[in-house]
Structures are given as structure tokens and as C-alpha cells.
mmCIF file of C-alpha atoms in Angstrom:
data_model
loop_
_atom_site.group_PDB
_atom_site.id
_atom_site.type_symbol
_atom_site.label_atom_id
_atom_site.label_comp_id
_atom_site.label_asym_id
_atom_site.label_seq_id
_atom_site.Cartn_x
_atom_site.Cartn_y
_atom_site.Cartn_z
ATOM 1 C CA UNK O 28 -14.834 288.679 -124.403
ATOM 2 C CA UNK O 29 -12.782 285.814 -125.674
ATOM 3 C CA UNK O 30 -11.190 286.005 -128.988
ATOM 4 C CA UNK O 31 -8.608 284.438 -131.274
ATOM 5 C CA UNK O 32 -6.124 286.126 -133.544
ATOM 6 C CA UNK O 33 -4.072 284.802 -136.323
ATOM 7 C CA UNK O 34 -1.583 287.427 -137.304
ATOM 8 C CA UNK O 35 -0.843 285.960 -140.629
ATOM 9 C CA UNK O 36 -3.412 285.604 -143.448
ATOM 10 C CA UNK O 37 -0.874 284.033 -145.890
ATOM 11 C CA UNK O 38 2.293 282.080 -145.300
ATOM 12 C CA UNK O 39 4.353 281.087 -148.284
ATOM 13 C CA UNK O 40 7.072 278.508 -147.621
ATOM 14 C CA UNK O 41 9.292 276.256 -149.652
ATOM 15 C CA UNK O 42 8.930 272.623 -149.450
ATOM 16 C CA UNK O 43 11.056 270.968 -146.716
ATOM 17 C CA UNK O 44 11.445 274.274 -144.861
ATOM 18 C CA UNK O 45 10.126 274.730 -141.392
ATOM 19 C CA UNK O 46 6.971 276.659 -140.744
ATOM 20 C CA UNK O 47 5.283 278.342 -137.990
ATOM 21 C CA UNK O 48 1.664 279.555 -137.888
ATOM 22 C CA UNK O 49 0.941 282.071 -135.190
ATOM 23 C CA UNK O 50 -2.143 282.062 -132.780
ATOM 24 C CA UNK O 51 -2.983 284.286 -129.909
ATOM 25 C CA UNK O 52 -5.966 284.274 -127.766
ATOM 26 C CA UNK O 53 -7.599 286.394 -125.355
ATOM 27 C CA UNK O 54 -9.678 285.102 -122.346
ATOM 28 C CA UNK O 55 -10.568 285.872 -118.895
ATOM 29 C CA UNK O 56 -11.102 282.241 -118.082
ATOM 30 C CA UNK O 57 -9.443 278.874 -118.700
ATOM 31 C CA UNK O 58 -9.733 277.742 -122.404
ATOM 32 C CA UNK O 59 -9.108 274.751 -124.520
ATOM 33 C CA UNK O 60 -7.320 275.331 -127.754
ATOM 34 C CA UNK O 61 -7.558 273.684 -131.152
ATOM 35 C CA UNK O 62 -5.795 273.800 -134.602
ATOM 36 C CA UNK O 63 -8.209 272.666 -137.552
ATOM 37 C CA UNK O 64 -6.936 272.172 -141.071
ATOM 38 C CA UNK O 65 -9.142 272.834 -144.275
ATOM 39 C CA UNK O 66 -7.955 271.408 -147.578
ATOM 40 C CA UNK O 67 -9.457 272.800 -150.838
ATOM 41 C CA UNK O 68 -13.018 271.959 -151.262
ATOM 42 C CA UNK O 69 -13.191 270.125 -147.973
ATOM 43 C CA UNK O 70 -14.741 270.678 -144.570
ATOM 44 C CA UNK O 71 -12.537 271.180 -141.419
ATOM 45 C CA UNK O 72 -10.779 268.369 -139.730
ATOM 46 C CA UNK O 73 -8.809 268.458 -136.314
ATOM 47 C CA UNK O 74 -5.216 268.726 -136.318
ATOM 48 C CA UNK O 75 -4.406 268.798 -132.738
ATOM 49 C CA UNK O 76 -5.874 270.124 -129.411
ATOM 50 C CA UNK O 77 -4.660 271.394 -125.968
ATOM 51 C CA UNK O 78 -6.762 270.456 -123.113
ATOM 52 C CA UNK O 79 -4.390 270.397 -120.114
ATOM 53 C CA UNK O 80 -1.121 268.850 -119.013
ATOM 54 C CA UNK O 81 1.907 268.967 -121.238
ATOM 55 C CA UNK O 82 2.119 272.238 -123.045
ATOM 56 C CA UNK O 83 3.518 270.755 -126.176
ATOM 57 C CA UNK O 84 1.080 268.702 -128.125
ATOM 58 C CA UNK O 85 1.371 266.601 -131.122
ATOM 59 C CA UNK O 86 -1.032 266.270 -133.791
ATOM 60 C CA UNK O 87 -1.376 264.651 -137.248
ATOM 61 C CA UNK O 88 0.828 264.802 -140.259
ATOM 62 C CA UNK O 89 3.925 265.810 -138.048
ATOM 63 C CA UNK O 90 2.328 269.179 -136.826
ATOM 64 C CA UNK O 91 2.822 270.227 -133.170
ATOM 65 C CA UNK O 92 1.840 273.214 -131.159
ATOM 66 C CA UNK O 93 2.975 274.827 -127.978
ATOM 67 C CA UNK O 94 0.643 276.279 -125.332
ATOM 68 C CA UNK O 95 2.153 279.388 -123.844
ATOM 69 C CA UNK O 96 -0.216 280.633 -120.981
ATOM 70 C CA UNK O 97 2.129 283.791 -120.132
ATOM 71 C CA UNK O 98 1.946 284.805 -123.817
ATOM 72 C CA UNK O 99 -1.519 283.629 -124.478
ATOM 73 C CA UNK O 100 -0.397 281.809 -127.504
ATOM 74 C CA UNK O 101 -0.677 278.556 -129.242
ATOM 75 C CA UNK O 102 1.590 278.543 -132.262
ATOM 76 C CA UNK O 103 1.603 275.761 -134.843
ATOM 77 C CA UNK O 104 4.800 274.199 -136.200
ATOM 78 C CA UNK O 105 6.174 271.769 -138.535
ATOM 79 C CA UNK O 106 9.847 271.209 -138.961
ATOM 80 C CA UNK O 107 9.662 270.267 -142.661
ATOM 81 C CA UNK O 108 6.472 270.878 -144.753
ATOM 82 C CA UNK O 109 5.220 268.878 -147.711
ATOM 83 C CA UNK O 110 3.467 270.097 -150.874
ATOM 84 C CA UNK O 111 0.459 268.284 -149.496
ATOM 85 C CA UNK O 112 0.360 270.578 -146.479
ATOM 86 C CA UNK O 113 -0.980 273.292 -148.631
ATOM 87 C CA UNK O 114 -4.374 274.313 -146.995
ATOM 88 C CA UNK O 115 -5.902 276.826 -144.765
ATOM 89 C CA UNK O 116 -5.346 276.496 -141.019
ATOM 90 C CA UNK O 117 -7.621 277.654 -138.270
ATOM 91 C CA UNK O 118 -6.890 278.314 -134.665
ATOM 92 C CA UNK O 119 -9.964 277.918 -132.369
ATOM 93 C CA UNK O 120 -10.716 278.261 -128.695
ATOM 94 C CA UNK O 121 -13.502 276.865 -126.524
ATOM 95 C CA UNK O 122 -14.639 277.550 -122.858
ATOM 96 C CA UNK O 123 -17.732 276.697 -120.793
ATOM 97 C CA UNK O 124 -20.372 279.300 -121.346
ATOM 98 C CA UNK O 125 -23.819 278.653 -120.081
ATOM 99 C CA UNK O 126 -23.036 275.113 -119.669
ATOM 100 C CA UNK O 127 -22.013 274.437 -123.067
ATOM 101 C CA UNK O 128 -19.100 274.730 -125.464
ATOM 102 C CA UNK O 129 -18.887 276.855 -128.554
ATOM 103 C CA UNK O 130 -15.894 276.992 -130.819
ATOM 104 C CA UNK O 131 -14.471 280.574 -131.528
ATOM 105 C CA UNK O 132 -12.349 280.622 -134.669
ATOM 106 C CA UNK O 133 -9.549 282.873 -135.952
ATOM 107 C CA UNK O 134 -9.672 284.357 -139.462
ATOM 108 C CA UNK O 135 -7.376 281.509 -140.749
ATOM 109 C CA UNK O 136 -3.895 281.331 -142.238
ATOM 110 C CA UNK O 137 -3.329 280.110 -145.842
ATOM 111 C CA UNK O 138 -0.260 278.027 -146.079
ATOM 112 C CA UNK O 139 1.186 277.702 -149.559
ATOM 113 C CA UNK O 140 3.953 275.337 -149.937
ATOM 114 C CA UNK O 141 6.123 275.797 -152.990
ATOM 115 C CA UNK O 142 8.625 273.664 -154.699
ATOM 116 C CA UNK D 5 -20.582 257.652 -145.894
ATOM 117 C CA UNK D 6 -19.639 260.894 -144.176
ATOM 118 C CA UNK D 7 -20.648 261.267 -140.566
ATOM 119 C CA UNK D 8 -21.971 264.836 -141.124
ATOM 120 C CA UNK D 9 -23.654 265.345 -144.452
ATOM 121 C CA UNK D 10 -24.738 268.526 -145.789
ATOM 122 C CA UNK D 11 -27.210 268.880 -148.829
ATOM 123 C CA UNK D 12 -27.070 270.645 -151.130
ATOM 124 C CA UNK D 13 -23.318 271.000 -151.713
ATOM 125 C CA UNK D 14 -23.803 274.101 -153.994
ATOM 126 C CA UNK D 15 -26.809 276.312 -154.643
ATOM 127 C CA UNK D 16 -27.482 279.412 -156.577
ATOM 128 C CA UNK D 17 -30.587 281.292 -155.664
ATOM 129 C CA UNK D 18 -32.186 284.640 -156.205
ATOM 130 C CA UNK D 19 -32.526 287.539 -153.914
ATOM 131 C CA UNK D 20 -35.634 287.372 -151.850
ATOM 132 C CA UNK D 21 -36.162 283.590 -152.162
ATOM 133 C CA UNK D 22 -36.456 281.297 -149.149
ATOM 134 C CA UNK D 23 -33.789 278.657 -149.136
ATOM 135 C CA UNK D 24 -33.165 275.748 -146.575
ATOM 136 C CA UNK D 25 -29.751 274.071 -145.997
ATOM 137 C CA UNK D 26 -29.806 270.743 -144.446
ATOM 138 C CA UNK D 27 -27.509 268.768 -142.160
ATOM 139 C CA UNK D 28 -27.650 265.192 -140.962
ATOM 140 C CA UNK D 29 -25.300 263.313 -138.714
ATOM 141 C CA UNK D 30 -24.577 259.658 -137.758
ATOM 142 C CA UNK D 31 -22.152 260.379 -134.853
ATOM 143 C CA UNK D 32 -25.005 260.313 -132.298
ATOM 144 C CA UNK D 33 -24.092 263.693 -130.989
ATOM 145 C CA UNK D 34 -26.451 265.979 -129.076
ATOM 146 C CA UNK D 35 -24.617 269.289 -130.177
ATOM 147 C CA UNK D 36 -24.962 270.695 -133.562
ATOM 148 C CA UNK D 37 -23.796 273.964 -135.071
ATOM 149 C CA UNK D 38 -24.159 276.164 -138.207
ATOM 150 C CA UNK D 39 -21.057 278.366 -139.241
ATOM 151 C CA UNK D 40 -20.456 280.812 -142.003
ATOM 152 C CA UNK D 41 -17.216 281.129 -143.591
ATOM 153 C CA UNK D 42 -16.119 284.177 -145.597
ATOM 154 C CA UNK D 43 -12.582 284.992 -146.892
ATOM 155 C CA UNK D 44 -10.623 286.744 -144.444
ATOM 156 C CA UNK D 45 -13.222 286.301 -141.610
ATOM 157 C CA UNK D 46 -12.727 282.768 -140.690
ATOM 158 C CA UNK D 47 -15.857 280.873 -139.473
ATOM 159 C CA UNK D 48 -18.529 282.669 -137.475
ATOM 160 C CA UNK D 49 -21.269 280.860 -135.548
ATOM 161 C CA UNK D 50 -24.925 281.344 -136.808
ATOM 162 C CA UNK D 51 -26.796 279.109 -134.491
ATOM 163 C CA UNK D 52 -26.243 276.114 -132.192
ATOM 164 C CA UNK D 53 -28.355 273.543 -130.532
ATOM 165 C CA UNK D 54 -27.363 271.383 -127.386
ATOM 166 C CA UNK D 55 -30.319 269.144 -127.946
ATOM 167 C CA UNK D 56 -33.640 268.930 -129.770
ATOM 168 C CA UNK D 57 -35.290 271.422 -127.389
ATOM 169 C CA UNK D 58 -32.496 273.824 -127.164
ATOM 170 C CA UNK D 59 -31.674 276.305 -129.772
ATOM 171 C CA UNK D 60 -29.426 279.299 -129.319
ATOM 172 C CA UNK D 61 -28.469 282.223 -131.357
ATOM 173 C CA UNK D 62 -24.774 282.770 -132.370
ATOM 174 C CA UNK D 63 -22.966 285.822 -133.169
ATOM 175 C CA UNK D 64 -24.551 286.494 -136.763
ATOM 176 C CA UNK D 65 -27.902 285.055 -136.415
ATOM 177 C CA UNK D 66 -29.893 287.898 -138.166
ATOM 178 C CA UNK D 67 -31.471 286.893 -141.412
ATOM 179 C CA UNK D 68 -31.314 283.127 -140.395
ATOM 180 C CA UNK D 69 -33.454 280.668 -138.703
ATOM 181 C CA UNK D 70 -32.904 276.900 -137.696
ATOM 182 C CA UNK D 71 -34.943 273.768 -136.973
ATOM 183 C CA UNK D 72 -33.728 270.851 -135.145
ATOM 184 C CA UNK D 73 -35.987 268.197 -136.483
ATOM 185 C CA UNK D 74 -34.291 265.329 -134.577
ATOM 186 C CA UNK D 75 -31.175 264.598 -132.771
ATOM 187 C CA UNK D 76 -29.616 263.803 -136.196
ATOM 188 C CA UNK D 77 -31.019 266.686 -138.062
ATOM 189 C CA UNK D 78 -30.343 270.371 -138.075
ATOM 190 C CA UNK D 79 -31.622 272.782 -140.863
ATOM 191 C CA UNK D 80 -30.682 276.315 -141.540
ATOM 192 C CA UNK D 81 -33.071 278.534 -143.262
ATOM 193 C CA UNK D 82 -32.692 281.867 -145.040
ATOM 194 C CA UNK D 83 -36.142 283.436 -145.062
ATOM 195 C CA UNK D 84 -35.435 285.972 -147.718
ATOM 196 C CA UNK D 85 -31.999 285.548 -149.087
ATOM 197 C CA UNK D 86 -29.730 288.669 -149.856
ATOM 198 C CA UNK D 87 -26.534 288.956 -151.592
ATOM 199 C CA UNK D 88 -24.234 289.334 -148.658
ATOM 200 C CA UNK D 89 -25.506 285.820 -147.446
ATOM 201 C CA UNK D 90 -23.155 284.469 -150.261
ATOM 202 C CA UNK D 91 -20.817 282.376 -148.382
ATOM 203 C CA UNK D 92 -19.644 278.905 -147.458
ATOM 204 C CA UNK D 93 -21.763 277.169 -144.852
ATOM 205 C CA UNK D 94 -20.709 274.524 -142.471
ATOM 206 C CA UNK D 95 -22.635 272.290 -140.208
ATOM 207 C CA UNK D 96 -20.716 270.676 -137.311
ATOM 208 C CA UNK D 97 -21.412 268.328 -134.375
ATOM 209 C CA UNK D 98 -19.770 267.621 -130.925
ATOM 210 C CA UNK D 99 -20.609 265.751 -127.774
ATOM 211 C CA UNK D 100 -19.915 266.431 -124.156
ATOM 212 C CA UNK D 101 -20.595 268.740 -121.576
ATOM 213 C CA UNK D 102 -17.533 270.747 -121.592
ATOM 214 C CA UNK D 103 -15.487 272.645 -124.335
ATOM 215 C CA UNK D 104 -12.873 269.915 -124.592
ATOM 216 C CA UNK D 105 -14.387 267.829 -127.389
ATOM 217 C CA UNK D 106 -13.651 267.785 -130.959
ATOM 218 C CA UNK D 107 -16.102 269.124 -133.487
ATOM 219 C CA UNK D 108 -16.767 267.230 -136.551
ATOM 220 C CA UNK D 109 -17.556 269.190 -139.725
ATOM 221 C CA UNK D 110 -19.600 268.584 -142.950
ATOM 222 C CA UNK D 111 -18.188 269.161 -146.376
ATOM 223 C CA UNK D 112 -19.879 272.555 -146.679
ATOM 224 C CA UNK D 113 -22.630 274.141 -148.832
ATOM 225 C CA UNK D 114 -21.484 276.970 -151.094
ATOM 226 C CA UNK D 115 -24.483 279.312 -151.444
ATOM 227 C CA UNK D 116 -24.526 282.159 -154.078
ATOM 228 C CA UNK D 117 -27.314 284.645 -153.781
ATOM 229 C CA UNK D 118 -27.782 286.626 -157.029
#
């Protein structure tokens, strides 16, 4: 069965420092990978996605992620975080199952940016 | 106006009561989903629908039912609410045949069962 693991439930970081949020997946078939962000009291919105092609994908708000097939990872990075990046971040995967697509989410990583 | 609208946004109900959460969308997508979010567990899929006549169970469908009244409307019901159904519920939509399309989420419904 396919699954997604986010190893860190919470990541505290100082403003303007770099950050990496880790995501590993397990799948016997090809996958599509996503990062979603959830700001307080809001729904989820797409940060970036990997479908095919270049393994380094860039998203909104200066975030980027690198797909590593050999390590089955899709870690999210930002070189310099801002207070406004404080949110919960979810890694997710889809694959074609029975002709449709369903997102499977990791358990989330709470990013807390401090002054 | 939001593309995916959930009502109500907050609800407190008593154990044993029937409750319905509603979702409507203006994105014209065929596919709709209900997720449940619990702290430390991420989002888990309850039910999904690929069109009006297609309803499928997700990983945690026990205790829930759904109705796809129209392409734009997808409702989640708790027939007899219990306290461990206290959670944040999200409706989402997507388009396309494959898994390579973005999902769009509503603002969520915070349900408390007392």
C-alpha cells in the first residue's frame, strides 16, 4: 500500500533562517507528489507539485522541493523563512487507482517561525 | 465568493444526533471528496465521488454516509454522532482523469460532539 511519512511533527525556526520539511513516500507505482499549506483557521492550499520532468520544483512564497526517486523523498525547502510562513504543511501523494485519483496525506508538520 | 463552500463552519451537537455537513462548489469539477483532520493524524479520506452516480468509500467511512445531490453538491452525514467524530472536516474538489491535478479545499467545518 502507498503511504506518506512526515518525520517531523513540529519544526521551530528563527526568522530568516533556512528550513527543510521532510517527506518520504512508499509506493510500488509511479506517483505524483504535492505539498499543501494550511494557515490557521483556513483550508489547505497548494504550495507546489511534482508531476514529471525536472526533479526540482518551485512553488509559491519562495518554497521549493526536490523529488528524489532513489530515496523516495520529496523534501520541502525555503532558504529564508518569514513569520508569515508559520503554518502546517502537508505532503501528499496521488496515483491512479481504479481509474481515479485520491490524495493520501502525511500527518503534517507544524512550522513555527520565531523572531 | 469561495470556490468551495462548506456549511456550517462550526457545529456543536449531542451524542446520538443526526447531523449533515454540506459542501457546494463553483469550480465545475466532477470529483468531490470529504476528509477528516485530527491533530497528529493529518487528513484522512472519508468518502469520494467521481461523478453524480459514483460514490466510493475512503479509508474511514464507518459511521458516515454521503449524498451527491448534483455535480456541485456533496453532503456528509453522521447518522448518530459520537464524541470521537469530533474533528475538522474538509470538502475538496478536483478535475481530470489522472492523479496529476490539484485539489481545492473548502474552509472546513469544525464539529464537536458532546
